[in-house]
Phi, psi and omega in degrees: 000144203217141175323133174094012194268160169260129199234158183236136156293131174304146169262149168192157193282142154110011201270155179275174202292335184305309188280332183301331171290353181246335179298151169083004192272157159255158184189171183238135186291118182252350168208141161233142199210163190246147176220088179057251180253002168243162159255137198253135172232138189255135193222137168266112180232143187032046152082010176213137183300148190227145157263124185232176179250132182326302204292347176275008194244144141245160188262135192257315181218122178301145164269156199233000000 
């Protein structure tokens, strides 16, 4: 995943309320950064930057 990619928040069981509200939304990656074992991705969803774990996202279209 890289800056500019179009992503969708995956649907998974066991999400907390915050993630359940974001499930299925589409956004654009605006920043990537590693943090120990998980990669934190900043995504612009609904006009607000959200920091999510890379495993919770799927790439729809790679930015060029």
